[in-house]
PDB file of C-alpha atoms in Angstrom:
ATOM      1  CA  MET A   1      50.509  30.714  62.731  1.00 49.00           C
ATOM      2  CA  SER A   2      48.508  27.565  62.993  1.00 53.00           C
ATOM      3  CA  SER A   3      44.641  27.366  63.405  1.00 49.00           C
ATOM      4  CA  ILE A   4      42.334  24.490  63.813  1.00 55.00           C
ATOM      5  CA  ALA A   5      40.248  24.009  60.750  1.00 51.00           C
ATOM      6  CA  ARG A   6      36.405  23.198  61.443  1.00 52.00           C
ATOM      7  CA  PRO A   7      35.083  20.399  59.222  1.00 53.00           C
ATOM      8  CA  ASP A   8      31.545  20.404  58.049  1.00 52.00           C
ATOM      9  CA  SER A   9      29.116  17.829  59.233  1.00 50.00           C
ATOM     10  CA  GLU A  10      29.296  15.611  56.142  1.00 47.00           C
ATOM     11  CA  THR A  11      33.132  15.190  56.565  1.00 46.00           C
ATOM     12  CA  LEU A  12      32.625  14.094  60.245  1.00 49.00           C
ATOM     13  CA  SER A  13      29.940  11.726  59.278  1.00 57.00           C
ATOM     14  CA  MET A  14      31.522   9.986  56.276  1.00 73.00           C
ATOM     15  CA  PRO A  15      34.791   8.186  57.024  1.00 86.00           C
ATOM     16  CA  HIS A  16      37.140   8.261  54.091  1.00 91.00           C
ATOM     17  CA  LEU A  17      41.016   7.842  53.401  1.00 96.00           C
ATOM     18  CA  ILE A  18      43.497  10.432  52.202  1.00 97.00           C
ATOM     19  CA  ASP A  19      46.605   9.255  50.695  1.00 98.00           C
ATOM     20  CA  LEU A  20      49.563  11.293  51.914  1.00 98.00           C
ATOM     21  CA  THR A  21      52.301   9.434  50.008  1.00 98.00           C
ATOM     22  CA  GLN A  22      54.474  10.576  47.138  1.00 98.00           C
ATOM     23  CA  THR A  23      54.545   8.259  44.114  1.00 97.00           C
ATOM     24  CA  LEU A  24      57.976   6.881  43.692  1.00 96.00           C
ATOM     25  CA  ARG A  25      59.233   7.631  40.154  1.00 94.00           C
ATOM     26  CA  ALA A  26      62.373   6.631  38.163  1.00 90.00           C
ATOM     27  CA  GLY A  27      64.646   9.751  38.229  1.00 87.00           C
ATOM     28  CA  MET A  28      63.836  10.773  41.796  1.00 92.00           C
ATOM     29  CA  ARG A  29      66.601  11.106  44.160  1.00 92.00           C
ATOM     30  CA  GLY A  30      67.303   7.631  45.506  1.00 95.00           C
ATOM     31  CA  VAL A  31      64.927   5.802  43.091  1.00 96.00           C
ATOM     32  CA  ALA A  32      65.807   3.499  40.148  1.00 95.00           C
ATOM     33  CA  TRP A  33      64.642   0.168  38.807  1.00 95.00           C
ATOM     34  CA  ASP A  34      65.561  -2.436  36.274  1.00 95.00           C
ATOM     35  CA  ARG A  35      63.229  -4.683  34.260  1.00 96.00           C
ATOM     36  CA  ALA A  36      63.562  -8.053  35.810  1.00 97.00           C
ATOM     37  CA  ALA A  37      61.149  -9.906  33.799  1.00 97.00           C
ATOM     38  CA  THR A  38      58.665  -9.143  30.925  1.00 97.00           C
ATOM     39  CA  LEU A  39      55.446 -10.659  29.850  1.00 97.00           C
ATOM     40  CA  GLU A  40      56.898 -11.445  26.324  1.00 97.00           C
ATOM     41  CA  ARG A  41      60.003 -13.153  27.724  1.00 97.00           C
ATOM     42  CA  GLU A  42      59.065 -14.659  31.099  1.00 97.00           C
ATOM     43  CA  GLY A  43      55.354 -14.600  30.910  1.00 97.00           C
ATOM     44  CA  TRP A  44      54.997 -11.790  33.787  1.00 97.00           C
ATOM     45  CA  ASN A  45      56.235  -8.441  34.458  1.00 98.00           C
ATOM     46  CA  ALA A  46      58.591  -7.687  37.347  1.00 98.00           C
ATOM     47  CA  ARG A  47      61.109  -5.009  38.320  1.00 96.00           C
ATOM     48  CA  SER A  48      64.112  -5.019  40.371  1.00 96.00           C
ATOM     49  CA  LEU A  49      63.842  -1.822  42.628  1.00 95.00           C
ATOM     50  CA  HIS A  50      66.887   0.143  43.844  1.00 95.00           C
ATOM     51  CA  LEU A  51      65.490   2.509  46.819  1.00 96.00           C
ATOM     52  CA  TYR A  52      67.516   4.737  49.032  1.00 97.00           C
ATOM     53  CA  SER A  53      66.034   4.047  52.560  1.00 98.00           C
ATOM     54  CA  HIS A  54      64.967   7.592  53.022  1.00 98.00           C
ATOM     55  CA  THR A  55      63.370   8.339  49.722  1.00 97.00           C
ATOM     56  CA  GLY A  56      59.980   9.757  48.913  1.00 97.00           C
ATOM     57  CA  THR A  57      57.517   9.409  51.837  1.00 98.00           C
ATOM     58  CA  HIS A  58      59.477   7.532  54.384  1.00 98.00           C
ATOM     59  CA  MET A  59      60.103   6.744  58.178  1.00 98.00           C
ATOM     60  CA  ASP A  60      63.177   7.118  60.223  1.00 98.00           C
ATOM     61  CA  ALA A  61      64.289   4.598  62.802  1.00 98.00           C
ATOM     62  CA  GLN A  62      66.501   5.282  65.822  1.00 98.00           C
ATOM     63  CA  ALA A  63      69.272   3.571  63.914  1.00 98.00           C
ATOM     64  CA  HIS A  64      69.325   6.125  61.298  1.00 98.00           C
ATOM     65  CA  PHE A  65      71.313   8.411  63.771  1.00 98.00           C
ATOM     66  CA  ALA A  66      72.350   5.947  66.384  1.00 97.00           C
ATOM     67  CA  ALA A  67      69.556   7.601  68.787  1.00 98.00           C
ATOM     68  CA  GLY A  68      69.027   4.358  70.243  1.00 97.00           C
ATOM     69  CA  PRO A  69      68.904   0.407  69.193  1.00 98.00           C
ATOM     70  CA  GLU A  70      65.833   0.353  67.343  1.00 98.00           C
ATOM     71  CA  THR A  71      65.758  -0.479  63.739  1.00 98.00           C
ATOM     72  CA  ILE A  72      62.739  -0.264  61.179  1.00 98.00           C
ATOM     73  CA  ASP A  73      61.633  -3.669  61.568  1.00 98.00           C
ATOM     74  CA  CYS A  74      61.484  -3.487  65.246  1.00 98.00           C
ATOM     75  CA  ILE A  75      58.924  -0.565  65.402  1.00 98.00           C
ATOM     76  CA  PRO A  76      55.603  -2.046  66.583  1.00 97.00           C
ATOM     77  CA  LEU A  77      52.725  -1.451  64.268  1.00 97.00           C
ATOM     78  CA  GLU A  78      50.802   0.443  67.061  1.00 97.00           C
ATOM     79  CA  ARG A  79      53.426   3.105  67.019  1.00 97.00           C
ATOM     80  CA  CYS A  80      52.785   3.601  63.308  1.00 98.00           C
ATOM     81  CA  MET A  81      49.388   4.837  63.529  1.00 97.00           C
ATOM     82  CA  GLY A  82      47.050   6.997  65.948  1.00 96.00           C
ATOM     83  CA  PRO A  83      45.085  10.199  66.225  1.00 97.00           C
ATOM     84  CA  ALA A  84      47.051  13.292  64.935  1.00 98.00           C
ATOM     85  CA  TRP A  85      46.474  16.792  64.950  1.00 97.00           C
ATOM     86  CA  LEU A  86      46.891  18.791  61.645  1.00 97.00           C
ATOM     87  CA  VAL A  87      49.110  22.024  62.278  1.00 98.00           C
ATOM     88  CA  ASP A  88      48.510  24.383  59.478  1.00 97.00           C
ATOM     89  CA  ILE A  89      51.764  26.559  58.918  1.00 97.00           C
ATOM     90  CA  PRO A  90      51.401  28.150  55.669  1.00 95.00           C
ATOM     91  CA  GLY A  91      53.784  30.794  54.022  1.00 95.00           C
ATOM     92  CA  LEU A  92      57.096  29.653  55.501  1.00 97.00           C
ATOM     93  CA  ALA A  93      60.075  31.119  53.817  1.00 97.00           C
ATOM     94  CA  PRO A  94      62.892  28.764  52.761  1.00 97.00           C
ATOM     95  CA  ARG A  95      64.985  27.553  55.646  1.00 97.00           C
ATOM     96  CA  ALA A  96      62.541  28.971  58.263  1.00 98.00           C
ATOM     97  CA  LEU A  97      62.554  27.555  61.832  1.00 98.00           C
ATOM     98  CA  ILE A  98      59.217  25.795  62.933  1.00 98.00           C
ATOM     99  CA  THR A  99      58.838  26.603  66.779  1.00 98.00           C
ATOM    100  CA  VAL A 100      56.356  25.804  69.436  1.00 98.00           C
ATOM    101  CA  GLU A 101      54.723  28.965  68.580  1.00 97.00           C
ATOM    102  CA  HIS A 102      53.602  27.621  65.401  1.00 98.00           C
ATOM    103  CA  LEU A 103      51.433  24.950  67.179  1.00 97.00           C
ATOM    104  CA  SER A 104      49.050  27.703  68.283  1.00 94.00           C
ATOM    105  CA  GLU A 105      45.649  26.271  69.302  1.00 93.00           C
ATOM    106  CA  VAL A 106      46.927  22.649  68.858  1.00 96.00           C
ATOM    107  CA  GLU A 107      49.330  23.155  71.730  1.00 96.00           C
ATOM    108  CA  ARG A 108      46.416  23.710  74.112  1.00 94.00           C
ATOM    109  CA  HIS A 109      44.519  20.649  72.936  1.00 94.00           C
ATOM    110  CA  PHE A 110      47.294  18.319  72.534  1.00 97.00           C
ATOM    111  CA  GLN A 111      47.268  15.238  74.738  1.00 96.00           C
ATOM    112  CA  SER A 112      50.189  12.893  75.462  1.00 97.00           C
ATOM    113  CA  GLY A 113      50.410  10.150  72.840  1.00 96.00           C
ATOM    114  CA  ASP A 114      48.761  12.266  70.020  1.00 97.00           C
ATOM    115  CA  SER A 115      50.727  12.831  66.799  1.00 98.00           C
ATOM    116  CA  LEU A 116      51.355  15.984  64.821  1.00 98.00           C
ATOM    117  CA  LEU A 117      51.214  16.505  61.078  1.00 98.00           C
ATOM    118  CA  LEU A 118      52.767  19.871  59.914  1.00 98.00           C
ATOM    119  CA  ARG A 119      51.005  21.168  56.885  1.00 98.00           C
ATOM    120  CA  THR A 120      53.656  23.733  55.397  1.00 98.00           C
ATOM    121  CA  GLY A 121      52.692  23.105  51.653  1.00 97.00           C
ATOM    122  CA  TRP A 122      56.417  22.170  51.051  1.00 98.00           C
ATOM    123  CA  SER A 123      55.566  19.123  49.036  1.00 97.00           C
ATOM    124  CA  ARG A 124      54.774  21.539  46.098  1.00 97.00           C
ATOM    125  CA  PHE A 125      58.429  21.825  45.519  1.00 97.00           C
ATOM    126  CA  VAL A 126      59.076  18.170  45.312  1.00 96.00           C
ATOM    127  CA  ASP A 127      59.933  18.639  41.524  1.00 93.00           C
ATOM    128  CA  GLN A 128      62.324  21.509  42.400  1.00 95.00           C
ATOM    129  CA  PRO A 129      65.024  19.414  44.136  1.00 90.00           C
ATOM    130  CA  SER A 130      67.368  22.192  45.184  1.00 92.00           C
ATOM    131  CA  LEU A 131      64.622  24.020  46.877  1.00 97.00           C
ATOM    132  CA  TYR A 132      62.768  21.120  48.362  1.00 97.00           C
ATOM    133  CA  ARG A 133      65.937  19.564  49.896  1.00 97.00           C
ATOM    134  CA  ASP A 134      68.362  22.478  50.356  1.00 97.00           C
ATOM    135  CA  GLY A 135      65.777  25.180  51.452  1.00 98.00           C
ATOM    136  CA  LEU A 136      63.327  23.199  53.567  1.00 98.00           C
ATOM    137  CA  PRO A 137      61.777  24.534  56.766  1.00 98.00           C
ATOM    138  CA  ARG A 138      63.322  22.858  59.832  1.00 98.00           C
ATOM    139  CA  ILE A 139      62.133  21.846  63.166  1.00 98.00           C
ATOM    140  CA  GLY A 140      63.520  24.120  65.823  1.00 98.00           C
ATOM    141  CA  GLY A 141      65.209  23.106  68.896  1.00 98.00           C
ATOM    142  CA  ASP A 142      62.446  24.280  71.065  1.00 98.00           C
ATOM    143  CA  LEU A 143      59.822  22.292  69.292  1.00 98.00           C
ATOM    144  CA  ALA A 144      62.058  19.161  69.192  1.00 98.00           C
ATOM    145  CA  HIS A 145      62.179  19.179  72.976  1.00 98.00           C
ATOM    146  CA  TRP A 146      58.527  20.003  73.219  1.00 98.00           C
ATOM    147  CA  CYS A 147      57.623  17.125  71.181  1.00 98.00           C
ATOM    148  CA  ALA A 148      59.933  14.775  73.306  1.00 98.00           C
ATOM    149  CA  ASN A 149      58.544  16.243  76.626  1.00 98.00           C
ATOM    150  CA  HIS A 150      55.019  15.836  75.515  1.00 98.00           C
ATOM    151  CA  SER A 151      55.277  12.250  74.095  1.00 98.00           C
ATOM    152  CA  VAL A 152      54.295  13.057  70.643  1.00 98.00           C
ATOM    153  CA  LYS A 153      53.690   9.513  68.938  1.00 98.00           C
ATOM    154  CA  ILE A 154      54.443  10.340  65.261  1.00 98.00           C
ATOM    155  CA  LEU A 155      55.695  13.664  63.854  1.00 98.00           C
ATOM    156  CA  GLY A 156      54.952  13.918  60.115  1.00 98.00           C
ATOM    157  CA  VAL A 157      56.402  16.658  57.950  1.00 98.00           C
ATOM    158  CA  GLU A 158      56.203  17.402  54.215  1.00 98.00           C
ATOM    159  CA  PRO A 159      60.030  18.356  53.591  1.00 98.00           C
ATOM    160  CA  PRO A 160      62.318  15.313  53.095  1.00 98.00           C
ATOM    161  CA  SER A 161      63.920  15.998  56.593  1.00 98.00           C
ATOM    162  CA  VAL A 162      63.089  17.421  59.888  1.00 98.00           C
ATOM    163  CA  ALA A 163      66.317  19.382  59.776  1.00 98.00           C
ATOM    164  CA  ASP A 164      69.000  20.875  57.542  1.00 98.00           C
ATOM    165  CA  VAL A 165      70.462  18.055  55.542  1.00 97.00           C
ATOM    166  CA  ASN A 166      73.552  20.186  54.876  1.00 97.00           C
ATOM    167  CA  ASP A 167      74.221  20.801  58.370  1.00 98.00           C
ATOM    168  CA  LEU A 168      75.446  17.690  59.979  1.00 98.00           C
ATOM    169  CA  GLU A 169      75.309  18.976  63.476  1.00 98.00           C
ATOM    170  CA  GLU A 170      71.811  20.248  63.172  1.00 98.00           C
ATOM    171  CA  VAL A 171      70.304  17.246  61.347  1.00 98.00           C
ATOM    172  CA  THR A 172      72.082  14.866  63.881  1.00 98.00           C
ATOM    173  CA  ARG A 173      70.918  17.008  66.857  1.00 98.00           C
ATOM    174  CA  ILE A 174      67.290  17.310  65.945  1.00 98.00           C
ATOM    175  CA  HIS A 175      66.906  13.711  64.865  1.00 98.00           C
ATOM    176  CA  LYS A 176      68.551  12.541  68.100  1.00 98.00           C
ATOM    177  CA  ILE A 177      66.242  14.522  70.239  1.00 98.00           C
ATOM    178  CA  LEU A 178      63.213  13.321  68.596  1.00 98.00           C
ATOM    179  CA  LEU A 179      64.210   9.506  67.870  1.00 98.00           C
ATOM    180  CA  SER A 180      65.741   9.106  71.307  1.00 98.00           C
ATOM    181  CA  ALA A 181      62.451  10.129  72.867  1.00 98.00           C
ATOM    182  CA  GLY A 182      60.664   7.214  70.840  1.00 98.00           C
ATOM    183  CA  ILE A 183      59.016   9.549  68.319  1.00 98.00           C
ATOM    184  CA  VAL A 184      58.447   8.098  64.912  1.00 98.00           C
ATOM    185  CA  ILE A 185      59.488  10.351  62.211  1.00 98.00           C
ATOM    186  CA  VAL A 186      57.706  10.468  58.923  1.00 99.00           C
ATOM    187  CA  GLU A 187      59.219  12.766  56.335  1.00 98.00           C
ATOM    188  CA  GLY A 188      58.166  13.572  52.707  1.00 98.00           C
ATOM    189  CA  LEU A 189      54.460  13.689  53.162  1.00 98.00           C
ATOM    190  CA  ALA A 190      52.352  14.965  50.406  1.00 98.00           C
ATOM    191  CA  HIS A 191      48.644  16.063  49.812  1.00 98.00           C
ATOM    192  CA  LEU A 192      48.169  17.413  53.187  1.00 98.00           C
ATOM    193  CA  GLU A 193      46.047  20.104  51.637  1.00 97.00           C
ATOM    194  CA  ALA A 194      43.257  17.355  51.111  1.00 97.00           C
ATOM    195  CA  ILE A 195      42.681  17.077  54.798  1.00 96.00           C
ATOM    196  CA  SER A 196      39.743  19.370  56.055  1.00 94.00           C
ATOM    197  CA  SER A 197      39.519  17.980  59.570  1.00 93.00           C
ATOM    198  CA  PRO A 198      41.674  19.270  62.507  1.00 94.00           C
ATOM    199  CA  ARG A 199      42.408  15.813  63.702  1.00 95.00           C
ATOM    200  CA  VAL A 200      42.625  12.585  61.783  1.00 96.00           C
ATOM    201  CA  TYR A 201      43.693   9.049  62.372  1.00 97.00           C
ATOM    202  CA  PHE A 202      47.101   8.752  60.752  1.00 98.00           C
ATOM    203  CA  THR A 203      49.000   5.652  59.668  1.00 98.00           C
ATOM    204  CA  ALA A 204      52.375   5.153  58.032  1.00 98.00           C
ATOM    205  CA  LEU A 205      53.568   1.465  57.260  1.00 98.00           C
ATOM    206  CA  PRO A 206      57.196   1.072  56.314  1.00 98.00           C
ATOM    207  CA  LEU A 207      58.705  -2.120  54.570  1.00 98.00           C
ATOM    208  CA  LYS A 208      59.950  -4.511  57.228  1.00 98.00           C
ATOM    209  CA  ILE A 209      63.605  -4.545  56.562  1.00 98.00           C
ATOM    210  CA  ASP A 210      65.982  -6.410  58.738  1.00 98.00           C
ATOM    211  CA  GLY A 211      68.102  -3.986  60.686  1.00 98.00           C
ATOM    212  CA  GLY A 212      66.910  -1.053  58.645  1.00 98.00           C
ATOM    213  CA  ASP A 213      67.594   2.586  59.385  1.00 98.00           C
ATOM    214  CA  GLY A 214      64.472   3.787  57.655  1.00 98.00           C
ATOM    215  CA  SER A 215      62.154   2.852  54.831  1.00 98.00           C
ATOM    216  CA  PRO A 216      59.898   4.252  52.282  1.00 98.00           C
ATOM    217  CA  CYS A 217      56.223   4.074  53.635  1.00 98.00           C
ATOM    218  CA  ARG A 218      52.595   4.316  52.663  1.00 98.00           C
ATOM    219  CA  ALA A 219      50.977   7.088  54.580  1.00 98.00           C
ATOM    220  CA  PHE A 220      47.485   7.922  54.824  1.00 98.00           C
ATOM    221  CA  ALA A 221      44.822   9.775  57.067  1.00 97.00           C
ATOM    222  CA  MET A 222      41.267   8.731  57.787  1.00 96.00           C
ATOM    223  CA  GLU A 223      38.789  11.475  58.108  1.00 94.00           C
ATOM    224  CA  GLY A 224      35.611  10.878  60.128  1.00 87.00           C
ATOM    225  CA  TRP A 225      37.025   8.156  62.346  1.00 75.00           C
ATOM    226  CA  ASP A 226      35.337   7.593  65.708  1.00 67.00           C
ATOM    227  CA  ALA A 227      37.286   9.276  68.306  1.00 59.00           C
ATOM    228  CA  GLY A 228      35.362   7.461  70.915  1.00 55.00           C
ATOM    229  CA  LEU A 229      36.935   4.181  69.998  1.00 52.00           C
ATOM    230  CA  ASP A 230      39.810   2.984  71.931  1.00 50.00           C
ATOM    231  CA  TRP A 231      42.332   3.361  68.949  1.00 48.00           C
ATOM    232  CA  GLN A 232      45.323   3.992  71.334  1.00 51.00           C
ATOM    233  CA  GLY A 233      44.582   0.616  72.712  1.00 56.00           C
ATOM    234  CA  LEU A 234      45.557  -1.208  69.481  1.00 52.00           C
ATOM    235  CA  ARG A 235      48.310  -3.752  69.878  1.00 57.00           C
ATOM    236  CA  GLN A 236      50.106  -5.858  67.430  1.00 50.00           C
ATOM    237  CA  VAL A 237      49.542  -9.565  67.717  1.00 52.00           C
ATOM    238  CA  GLY A 238      51.919 -12.003  66.206  1.00 49.00           C
TER     239      GLY A 238
END
């Protein structure tokens, strides 16, 4: 069950950033690179990157499951950031369903337009690919509909998917419920254990890929942010 952690006064008064992004490494599923230039040969170092669009910490667009017309390059920046509740859900068994009940206190405090970060500890299995990918805890249908009905802005999870990647019906259904409601899905988060506040300002910035179905992104949280500022009113210009 989830509970809301209470930060100390120092955490509240000292704004700081927490990186929630996996480091992309050669050999990871969907990651490879070639040496394009070397200091000795061309005078500079450069790589050619070969990345699966849903590798590491990444963001899904509606086009990923034909849940709507939106592609990754069309998601406005203001929908990639905002206040987020940290939902603590430790000790989940492989393939467990995450339900509305797991939100506990957060459900009572949640306001339309807030985001959710689900801290399950699943990122500790990232170097055990069969468990990390095939045994992941999944978003239950009731929670997916709750998120849609309550206008969740961003749903961030540690596993590489919000649903069973080996069950096409389930993974399609859950993604479509969320994405068709305009919810931004961020998967493959890491280091959520470093967050001590119950509420943070969360940002995930994808590559701007023309017609993209998704993209690796840099995700981070700000603790100690001023909740009195009009963060929700941020809009992209240009």
